[in-house]
Amino acid sequence: MLKILYSEIIKTKRTPLRYITFLLPVLFSSAFLWYSSVRSLSDFYIHQAFFEIWTAVVVPITAGLLFGLAANQEENAGGFINLFGNNFERSSLYIGKFIIIALSMQISMIISIFIFGIGFDLILCGNFPWVIYISSFILGSIGALSLLSMYMWISFAWGLGASIGFGGFGILVAALMSTNLGDSIWTYIPWAWPVRLSILPGAYLLFTSSMAYPPKIISSGELINQIASGFIFASLFFIFMIVGGIIWFKRWEGRKMYE
């Protein structure tokens, strides 16, 4: 597996993956920091907006682009001959490629939070809630991994165009699921999991020292119930897509030009 991972890292040279991983979070966090500095916003609103924009916009379109480009790169290299013409297990090749892209996206998110957190303390002169943002990152990553496992399958089965198309469609769905329209159905919608799971810890920012009791969503146990439901559905979907994708990939012989 280490050889496969190293090979996948080498393949990222002169591809958008490295630029997206390290440049995108700098641009995103800088832009959001500027927006927060010129507007009078509560810590709760800043947190919710930060993760809603990242998980509802950045994650779907970036996943569609990166997985689509990865599949397109393999297709252009002699019709997937680099994948099929070696002695590695296909399951290991599939998982290796998924790990590199998924890990890159999570690193990108970590960088974005780190830059924004430092800027929040220095520029906005606030007390950045690191624990809440890290909790949101962990929960959002769980939802994102489930989504990424689907894009991995789509990109190889149908190509770059379909992968990007699903990314655009995912933005619309995620945006809708982040509103009241998704309150009762978000646990069943893959594109909603990164958004909804990542914003749930923000409820603790509503709990101030002047309050005798926590907000109702916390004291009633509703917050924990939502996290548990989202985690269960996202985890089951992830297992299904990864196992199903590996089984399919083992039997796949590549895409024809007309596909």
PDB file of C-alpha atoms in Angstrom:
ATOM      1  CA  MET A   1       0.000   0.000   0.000  1.00  0.00           C
ATOM      2  CA  LEU A   2       2.871   2.403   0.748  1.00  0.00           C
ATOM      3  CA  LYS A   3       4.201   1.947  -2.787  1.00  0.00           C
ATOM      4  CA  ILE A   4       0.760   2.692  -4.178  1.00  0.00           C
ATOM      5  CA  LEU A   5       0.389   5.809  -2.043  1.00  0.00           C
ATOM      6  CA  TYR A   6       3.834   7.021  -3.088  1.00  0.00           C
ATOM      7  CA  SER A   7       2.935   6.402  -6.732  1.00  0.00           C
ATOM      8  CA  GLU A   8      -0.276   8.386  -6.338  1.00  0.00           C
ATOM      9  CA  ILE A   9       1.614  11.267  -4.762  1.00  0.00           C
ATOM     10  CA  ILE A  10       4.037  11.322  -7.701  1.00  0.00           C
ATOM     11  CA  LYS A  11       1.074  11.462 -10.083  1.00  0.00           C
ATOM     12  CA  THR A  12      -0.095  14.700  -8.464  1.00  0.00           C
ATOM     13  CA  LYS A  13       2.887  16.611  -9.846  1.00  0.00           C
ATOM     14  CA  ARG A  14       1.822  19.304 -12.314  1.00  0.00           C
ATOM     15  CA  THR A  15      -1.838  18.650 -11.524  1.00  0.00           C
ATOM     16  CA  PRO A  16      -4.375  20.981  -9.837  1.00  0.00           C
ATOM     17  CA  LEU A  17      -4.447  18.775  -6.724  1.00  0.00           C
ATOM     18  CA  ARG A  18      -1.478  20.386  -5.006  1.00  0.00           C
ATOM     19  CA  TYR A  19      -2.577  23.908  -5.893  1.00  0.00           C
ATOM     20  CA  ILE A  20      -6.092  23.261  -4.618  1.00  0.00           C
ATOM     21  CA  THR A  21      -4.804  21.636  -1.435  1.00  0.00           C
ATOM     22  CA  PHE A  22      -2.546  24.516  -0.402  1.00  0.00           C
ATOM     23  CA  LEU A  23      -3.719  27.609  -2.295  1.00  0.00           C
ATOM     24  CA  LEU A  24      -7.499  27.259  -1.994  1.00  0.00           C
ATOM     25  CA  PRO A  25      -7.597  27.363   1.834  1.00  0.00           C
ATOM     26  CA  VAL A  26      -5.381  30.457   1.867  1.00  0.00           C
ATOM     27  CA  LEU A  27      -7.690  32.285  -0.518  1.00  0.00           C
ATOM     28  CA  PHE A  28     -10.852  31.072   1.193  1.00  0.00           C
ATOM     29  CA  SER A  29      -9.817  31.863   4.765  1.00  0.00           C
ATOM     30  CA  SER A  30      -8.355  35.227   3.755  1.00  0.00           C
ATOM     31  CA  ALA A  31     -11.540  36.231   1.938  1.00  0.00           C
ATOM     32  CA  PHE A  32     -13.719  35.078   4.817  1.00  0.00           C
ATOM     33  CA  LEU A  33     -11.517  36.846   7.326  1.00  0.00           C
ATOM     34  CA  TRP A  34     -11.849  40.080   5.367  1.00  0.00           C
ATOM     35  CA  TYR A  35     -15.628  39.644   5.189  1.00  0.00           C
ATOM     36  CA  SER A  36     -15.820  39.056   8.935  1.00  0.00           C
ATOM     37  CA  SER A  37     -13.689  42.119   9.627  1.00  0.00           C
ATOM     38  CA  VAL A  38     -15.945  44.530   7.719  1.00  0.00           C
ATOM     39  CA  ARG A  39     -19.201  43.136   9.100  1.00  0.00           C
ATOM     40  CA  SER A  40     -20.430  43.048  12.671  1.00  0.00           C
ATOM     41  CA  LEU A  41     -21.142  39.333  13.032  1.00  0.00           C
ATOM     42  CA  SER A  42     -21.604  37.083  16.032  1.00  0.00           C
ATOM     43  CA  ASP A  43     -19.248  34.171  16.636  1.00  0.00           C
ATOM     44  CA  PHE A  44     -22.152  31.812  15.966  1.00  0.00           C
ATOM     45  CA  TYR A  45     -22.945  33.334  12.571  1.00  0.00           C
ATOM     46  CA  ILE A  46     -19.267  33.366  11.568  1.00  0.00           C
ATOM     47  CA  HIS A  47     -18.924  29.694  12.440  1.00  0.00           C
ATOM     48  CA  GLN A  48     -22.072  28.661  10.603  1.00  0.00           C
ATOM     49  CA  ALA A  49     -21.236  30.693   7.497  1.00  0.00           C
ATOM     50  CA  PHE A  50     -17.641  29.419   7.424  1.00  0.00           C
ATOM     51  CA  PHE A  51     -18.620  25.764   7.397  1.00  0.00           C
ATOM     52  CA  GLU A  52     -21.726  26.168   5.264  1.00  0.00           C
ATOM     53  CA  ILE A  53     -19.764  27.798   2.462  1.00  0.00           C
ATOM     54  CA  TRP A  54     -16.918  25.293   2.662  1.00  0.00           C
ATOM     55  CA  THR A  55     -19.016  22.142   2.880  1.00  0.00           C
ATOM     56  CA  ALA A  56     -21.866  23.206   0.597  1.00  0.00           C
ATOM     57  CA  VAL A  57     -19.777  24.863  -2.134  1.00  0.00           C
ATOM     58  CA  VAL A  58     -16.109  23.945  -1.890  1.00  0.00           C
ATOM     59  CA  VAL A  59     -16.473  20.241  -1.043  1.00  0.00           C
ATOM     60  CA  PRO A  60     -18.914  19.172  -3.800  1.00  0.00           C
ATOM     61  CA  ILE A  61     -17.301  21.010  -6.690  1.00  0.00           C
ATOM     62  CA  THR A  62     -13.733  20.286  -5.563  1.00  0.00           C
ATOM     63  CA  ALA A  63     -14.514  16.592  -5.099  1.00  0.00           C
ATOM     64  CA  GLY A  64     -16.107  16.408  -8.532  1.00  0.00           C
ATOM     65  CA  LEU A  65     -13.143  18.171 -10.121  1.00  0.00           C
ATOM     66  CA  LEU A  66     -10.340  16.264  -8.377  1.00  0.00           C
ATOM     67  CA  PHE A  67     -11.778  12.787  -8.749  1.00  0.00           C
ATOM     68  CA  GLY A  68     -12.780  13.552 -12.315  1.00  0.00           C
ATOM     69  CA  LEU A  69      -9.293  14.786 -13.190  1.00  0.00           C
ATOM     70  CA  ALA A  70      -7.734  11.749 -11.511  1.00  0.00           C
ATOM     71  CA  ALA A  71      -9.846   9.386 -13.596  1.00  0.00           C
ATOM     72  CA  ASN A  72      -9.182  11.441 -16.717  1.00  0.00           C
ATOM     73  CA  GLN A  73      -5.426  11.300 -16.062  1.00  0.00           C
ATOM     74  CA  GLU A  74      -5.533   7.498 -15.870  1.00  0.00           C
ATOM     75  CA  GLU A  75      -7.651   7.305 -19.021  1.00  0.00           C
ATOM     76  CA  ASN A  76      -5.240   9.498 -20.982  1.00  0.00           C
ATOM     77  CA  ALA A  77      -2.303   7.344 -19.852  1.00  0.00           C
ATOM     78  CA  GLY A  78      -2.961   4.612 -22.382  1.00  0.00           C
ATOM     79  CA  GLY A  79      -6.567   3.874 -21.481  1.00  0.00           C
ATOM     80  CA  PHE A  80      -6.063   3.034 -17.791  1.00  0.00           C
ATOM     81  CA  ILE A  81      -3.052   0.848 -18.566  1.00  0.00           C
ATOM     82  CA  ASN A  82      -1.223   2.176 -15.478  1.00  0.00           C
ATOM     83  CA  LEU A  83      -4.008   0.800 -13.333  1.00  0.00           C
ATOM     84  CA  PHE A  84      -4.522  -2.502 -15.074  1.00  0.00           C
ATOM     85  CA  GLY A  85      -0.954  -3.203 -16.194  1.00  0.00           C
ATOM     86  CA  ASN A  86       0.705  -3.823 -12.833  1.00  0.00           C
ATOM     87  CA  ASN A  87       0.818  -6.502 -10.160  1.00  0.00           C
ATOM     88  CA  PHE A  88      -1.018  -4.576  -7.450  1.00  0.00           C
ATOM     89  CA  GLU A  89      -4.412  -5.649  -6.211  1.00  0.00           C
ATOM     90  CA  ARG A  90      -7.140  -3.550  -7.794  1.00  0.00           C
ATOM     91  CA  SER A  91      -8.740  -3.008  -4.410  1.00  0.00           C
ATOM     92  CA  SER A  92      -5.475  -1.491  -3.136  1.00  0.00           C
ATOM     93  CA  LEU A  93      -5.217   0.754  -6.205  1.00  0.00           C
ATOM     94  CA  TYR A  94      -8.780   1.965  -5.707  1.00  0.00           C
ATOM     95  CA  ILE A  95      -8.302   2.647  -1.990  1.00  0.00           C
ATOM     96  CA  GLY A  96      -4.897   4.253  -2.553  1.00  0.00           C
ATOM     97  CA  LYS A  97      -6.237   6.806  -5.006  1.00  0.00           C
ATOM     98  CA  PHE A  98      -9.185   7.537  -2.723  1.00  0.00           C
ATOM     99  CA  ILE A  99      -6.914   8.075   0.299  1.00  0.00           C
ATOM    100  CA  ILE A 100      -4.660  10.584  -1.468  1.00  0.00           C
ATOM    101  CA  ILE A 101      -7.493  12.769  -2.772  1.00  0.00           C
ATOM    102  CA  ALA A 102      -9.580  12.521   0.398  1.00  0.00           C
ATOM    103  CA  LEU A 103      -6.561  13.275   2.585  1.00  0.00           C
ATOM    104  CA  SER A 104      -5.671  16.269   0.410  1.00  0.00           C
ATOM    105  CA  MET A 105      -9.143  17.725   0.882  1.00  0.00           C
ATOM    106  CA  GLN A 106      -8.997  17.235   4.648  1.00  0.00           C
ATOM    107  CA  ILE A 107      -5.563  18.866   4.805  1.00  0.00           C
ATOM    108  CA  SER A 108      -6.968  21.774   2.849  1.00  0.00           C
ATOM    109  CA  MET A 109      -9.739  22.179   5.397  1.00  0.00           C
ATOM    110  CA  ILE A 110      -7.290  22.041   8.314  1.00  0.00           C
ATOM    111  CA  ILE A 111      -5.141  24.736   6.723  1.00  0.00           C
ATOM    112  CA  SER A 112      -8.184  26.923   6.181  1.00  0.00           C
ATOM    113  CA  ILE A 113      -9.269  26.612   9.824  1.00  0.00           C
ATOM    114  CA  PHE A 114      -5.740  27.265  11.085  1.00  0.00           C
ATOM    115  CA  ILE A 115      -5.286  30.412   8.981  1.00  0.00           C
ATOM    116  CA  PHE A 116      -8.730  31.711   9.865  1.00  0.00           C
ATOM    117  CA  GLY A 117      -8.207  30.971  13.552  1.00  0.00           C
ATOM    118  CA  ILE A 118      -4.905  32.851  13.696  1.00  0.00           C
ATOM    119  CA  GLY A 119      -6.434  35.768  11.795  1.00  0.00           C
ATOM    120  CA  PHE A 120      -9.485  35.716  14.054  1.00  0.00           C
ATOM    121  CA  ASP A 121      -7.293  36.171  17.134  1.00  0.00           C
ATOM    122  CA  LEU A 122      -4.936  38.750  15.616  1.00  0.00           C
ATOM    123  CA  ILE A 123      -7.119  40.793  13.270  1.00  0.00           C
ATOM    124  CA  LEU A 124     -10.589  40.475  14.772  1.00  0.00           C
ATOM    125  CA  CYS A 125      -9.101  40.509  18.291  1.00  0.00           C
ATOM    126  CA  GLY A 126     -11.418  37.728  19.341  1.00  0.00           C
ATOM    127  CA  ASN A 127     -11.074  34.482  21.217  1.00  0.00           C
ATOM    128  CA  PHE A 128     -11.198  31.821  18.536  1.00  0.00           C
ATOM    129  CA  PRO A 129     -13.212  28.748  19.655  1.00  0.00           C
ATOM    130  CA  TRP A 130     -10.689  26.136  18.526  1.00  0.00           C
ATOM    131  CA  VAL A 131     -12.474  23.195  20.153  1.00  0.00           C
ATOM    132  CA  ILE A 132     -15.744  23.933  18.391  1.00  0.00           C
ATOM    133  CA  TYR A 133     -14.093  24.434  14.997  1.00  0.00           C
ATOM    134  CA  ILE A 134     -12.066  21.250  15.355  1.00  0.00           C
ATOM    135  CA  SER A 135     -15.232  19.375  16.363  1.00  0.00           C
ATOM    136  CA  SER A 136     -16.954  20.764  13.285  1.00  0.00           C
ATOM    137  CA  PHE A 137     -14.015  19.690  11.138  1.00  0.00           C
ATOM    138  CA  ILE A 138     -14.184  16.113  12.461  1.00  0.00           C
ATOM    139  CA  LEU A 139     -17.943  15.814  11.962  1.00  0.00           C
ATOM    140  CA  GLY A 140     -17.800  17.516   8.567  1.00  0.00           C
ATOM    141  CA  SER A 141     -15.013  15.148   7.505  1.00  0.00           C
ATOM    142  CA  ILE A 142     -17.173  12.144   8.358  1.00  0.00           C
ATOM    143  CA  GLY A 143     -19.904  13.463   6.111  1.00  0.00           C
ATOM    144  CA  ALA A 144     -17.438  14.491   3.408  1.00  0.00           C
ATOM    145  CA  LEU A 145     -15.746  11.086   3.241  1.00  0.00           C
ATOM    146  CA  SER A 146     -19.098   9.488   2.511  1.00  0.00           C
ATOM    147  CA  LEU A 147     -19.642  11.973  -0.283  1.00  0.00           C
ATOM    148  CA  LEU A 148     -16.129  11.506  -1.667  1.00  0.00           C
ATOM    149  CA  SER A 149     -16.576   7.738  -1.847  1.00  0.00           C
ATOM    150  CA  MET A 150     -19.501   8.342  -4.190  1.00  0.00           C
ATOM    151  CA  TYR A 151     -17.538  10.759  -6.402  1.00  0.00           C
ATOM    152  CA  MET A 152     -14.723   8.221  -6.676  1.00  0.00           C
ATOM    153  CA  TRP A 153     -17.083   5.664  -8.187  1.00  0.00           C
ATOM    154  CA  ILE A 154     -18.817   8.181 -10.446  1.00  0.00           C
ATOM    155  CA  SER A 155     -15.560   9.576 -11.850  1.00  0.00           C
ATOM    156  CA  PHE A 156     -14.269   6.206 -13.009  1.00  0.00           C
ATOM    157  CA  ALA A 157     -17.616   4.911 -14.213  1.00  0.00           C
ATOM    158  CA  TRP A 158     -18.694   7.987 -16.193  1.00  0.00           C
ATOM    159  CA  GLY A 159     -15.735  10.318 -16.478  1.00  0.00           C
ATOM    160  CA  LEU A 160     -14.761  13.924 -15.825  1.00  0.00           C
ATOM    161  CA  GLY A 161     -17.911  15.553 -17.186  1.00  0.00           C
ATOM    162  CA  ALA A 162     -20.252  13.488 -15.036  1.00  0.00           C
ATOM    163  CA  SER A 163     -18.099  14.000 -11.957  1.00  0.00           C
ATOM    164  CA  ILE A 164     -18.097  17.787 -12.331  1.00  0.00           C
ATOM    165  CA  GLY A 165     -21.792  17.721 -13.177  1.00  0.00           C
ATOM    166  CA  PHE A 166     -22.558  15.887  -9.954  1.00  0.00           C
ATOM    167  CA  GLY A 167     -20.408  18.451  -8.170  1.00  0.00           C
ATOM    168  CA  GLY A 168     -22.547  21.290  -9.484  1.00  0.00           C
ATOM    169  CA  PHE A 169     -25.708  19.398  -8.627  1.00  0.00           C
ATOM    170  CA  GLY A 170     -24.313  18.770  -5.150  1.00  0.00           C
ATOM    171  CA  ILE A 171     -23.902  22.499  -4.529  1.00  0.00           C
ATOM    172  CA  LEU A 172     -27.605  23.073  -5.179  1.00  0.00           C
ATOM    173  CA  VAL A 173     -28.696  20.179  -2.991  1.00  0.00           C
ATOM    174  CA  ALA A 174     -26.336  21.081  -0.150  1.00  0.00           C
ATOM    175  CA  ALA A 175     -27.462  24.708  -0.234  1.00  0.00           C
ATOM    176  CA  LEU A 176     -31.105  23.643   0.058  1.00  0.00           C
ATOM    177  CA  MET A 177     -30.348  21.149   2.812  1.00  0.00           C
ATOM    178  CA  SER A 178     -28.642  23.845   4.875  1.00  0.00           C
ATOM    179  CA  THR A 179     -31.955  25.727   5.112  1.00  0.00           C
ATOM    180  CA  ASN A 180     -35.155  24.830   6.945  1.00  0.00           C
ATOM    181  CA  LEU A 181     -36.167  22.718   3.957  1.00  0.00           C
ATOM    182  CA  GLY A 182     -33.678  20.095   5.034  1.00  0.00           C
ATOM    183  CA  ASP A 183     -34.587  19.897   8.712  1.00  0.00           C
ATOM    184  CA  SER A 184     -36.594  16.695   8.439  1.00  0.00           C
ATOM    185  CA  ILE A 185     -34.789  14.937   5.571  1.00  0.00           C
ATOM    186  CA  TRP A 186     -31.105  15.890   5.736  1.00  0.00           C
ATOM    187  CA  THR A 187     -30.034  12.610   7.343  1.00  0.00           C
ATOM    188  CA  TYR A 188     -31.020  10.791   4.137  1.00  0.00           C
ATOM    189  CA  ILE A 189     -29.240  13.124   1.686  1.00  0.00           C
ATOM    190  CA  PRO A 190     -25.475  12.529   1.124  1.00  0.00           C
ATOM    191  CA  TRP A 191     -24.743  16.129   0.102  1.00  0.00           C
ATOM    192  CA  ALA A 192     -26.329  17.359   3.337  1.00  0.00           C
ATOM    193  CA  TRP A 193     -24.102  15.375   5.685  1.00  0.00           C
ATOM    194  CA  PRO A 194     -20.949  17.547   5.481  1.00  0.00           C
ATOM    195  CA  VAL A 195     -23.009  20.720   5.898  1.00  0.00           C
ATOM    196  CA  ARG A 196     -25.326  19.643   8.663  1.00  0.00           C
ATOM    197  CA  LEU A 197     -22.806  17.698  10.707  1.00  0.00           C
ATOM    198  CA  SER A 198     -20.209  20.479  10.579  1.00  0.00           C
ATOM    199  CA  ILE A 199     -22.558  23.246  11.754  1.00  0.00           C
ATOM    200  CA  LEU A 200     -24.061  21.325  14.687  1.00  0.00           C
ATOM    201  CA  PRO A 201     -21.227  22.118  17.174  1.00  0.00           C
ATOM    202  CA  GLY A 202     -21.917  25.803  16.531  1.00  0.00           C
ATOM    203  CA  ALA A 203     -24.907  25.519  18.868  1.00  0.00           C
ATOM    204  CA  TYR A 204     -22.478  25.735  21.786  1.00  0.00           C
ATOM    205  CA  LEU A 205     -21.562  29.258  20.692  1.00  0.00           C
ATOM    206  CA  LEU A 206     -25.105  30.266  21.639  1.00  0.00           C
ATOM    207  CA  PHE A 207     -24.448  29.207  25.240  1.00  0.00           C
ATOM    208  CA  THR A 208     -23.167  32.330  26.995  1.00  0.00           C
ATOM    209  CA  SER A 209     -22.100  32.876  30.596  1.00  0.00           C
ATOM    210  CA  SER A 210     -25.241  34.917  31.270  1.00  0.00           C
ATOM    211  CA  MET A 211     -27.511  31.957  30.518  1.00  0.00           C
ATOM    212  CA  ALA A 212     -28.682  29.757  33.373  1.00  0.00           C
ATOM    213  CA  TYR A 213     -29.295  26.817  31.056  1.00  0.00           C
ATOM    214  CA  PRO A 214     -27.917  25.774  27.667  1.00  0.00           C
ATOM    215  CA  PRO A 215     -29.983  26.377  24.508  1.00  0.00           C
ATOM    216  CA  LYS A 216     -32.875  23.949  24.046  1.00  0.00           C
ATOM    217  CA  ILE A 217     -31.194  22.068  21.204  1.00  0.00           C
ATOM    218  CA  ILE A 218     -28.414  21.136  23.664  1.00  0.00           C
ATOM    219  CA  SER A 219     -30.387  20.616  26.883  1.00  0.00           C
ATOM    220  CA  SER A 220     -33.064  18.507  25.175  1.00  0.00           C
ATOM    221  CA  GLY A 221     -30.512  16.124  23.703  1.00  0.00           C
ATOM    222  CA  GLU A 222     -31.582  16.997  20.164  1.00  0.00           C
ATOM    223  CA  LEU A 223     -28.037  17.987  19.214  1.00  0.00           C
ATOM    224  CA  ILE A 224     -26.620  14.596  20.189  1.00  0.00           C
ATOM    225  CA  ASN A 225     -29.483  12.813  18.432  1.00  0.00           C
ATOM    226  CA  GLN A 226     -28.808  14.691  15.197  1.00  0.00           C
ATOM    227  CA  ILE A 227     -25.081  13.985  15.371  1.00  0.00           C
ATOM    228  CA  ALA A 228     -25.744  10.284  16.007  1.00  0.00           C
ATOM    229  CA  SER A 229     -28.249  10.017  13.155  1.00  0.00           C
ATOM    230  CA  GLY A 230     -26.006  11.792  10.681  1.00  0.00           C
ATOM    231  CA  PHE A 231     -22.991   9.747  11.740  1.00  0.00           C
ATOM    232  CA  ILE A 232     -24.829   6.428  11.351  1.00  0.00           C
ATOM    233  CA  PHE A 233     -26.281   7.185   7.912  1.00  0.00           C
ATOM    234  CA  ALA A 234     -23.017   8.686   6.632  1.00  0.00           C
ATOM    235  CA  SER A 235     -20.954   5.749   7.905  1.00  0.00           C
ATOM    236  CA  LEU A 236     -23.286   3.137   6.402  1.00  0.00           C
ATOM    237  CA  PHE A 237     -23.291   4.978   3.074  1.00  0.00           C
ATOM    238  CA  PHE A 238     -19.486   5.223   3.136  1.00  0.00           C
ATOM    239  CA  ILE A 239     -19.111   1.480   3.737  1.00  0.00           C
ATOM    240  CA  PHE A 240     -21.594   0.700   0.978  1.00  0.00           C
ATOM    241  CA  MET A 241     -19.924   2.985  -1.577  1.00  0.00           C
ATOM    242  CA  ILE A 242     -16.367   1.870  -0.792  1.00  0.00           C
ATOM    243  CA  VAL A 243     -17.167  -1.853  -0.758  1.00  0.00           C
ATOM    244  CA  GLY A 244     -19.429  -1.545  -3.791  1.00  0.00           C
ATOM    245  CA  GLY A 245     -16.860   0.564  -5.631  1.00  0.00           C
ATOM    246  CA  ILE A 246     -14.087  -1.962  -4.981  1.00  0.00           C
ATOM    247  CA  ILE A 247     -16.224  -4.898  -6.155  1.00  0.00           C
ATOM    248  CA  TRP A 248     -17.169  -2.985  -9.288  1.00  0.00           C
ATOM    249  CA  PHE A 249     -13.583  -1.822  -9.915  1.00  0.00           C
ATOM    250  CA  LYS A 250     -12.239  -5.375  -9.724  1.00  0.00           C
ATOM    251  CA  ARG A 251     -14.505  -6.377 -12.619  1.00  0.00           C
ATOM    252  CA  TRP A 252     -14.204  -3.168 -14.611  1.00  0.00           C
ATOM    253  CA  GLU A 253     -12.240  -3.270 -17.844  1.00  0.00           C
ATOM    254  CA  GLY A 254     -12.027   0.442 -18.492  1.00  0.00           C
ATOM    255  CA  ARG A 255     -14.244   2.899 -20.292  1.00  0.00           C
ATOM    256  CA  LYS A 256     -14.673   2.868 -24.051  1.00  0.00           C
ATOM    257  CA  MET A 257     -14.107   6.108 -25.911  1.00  0.00           C
ATOM    258  CA  TYR A 258     -17.796   6.462 -26.717  1.00  0.00           C
ATOM    259  CA  GLU A 259     -18.719   6.171 -23.029  1.00  0.00           C
TER     260      GLU A 259
END
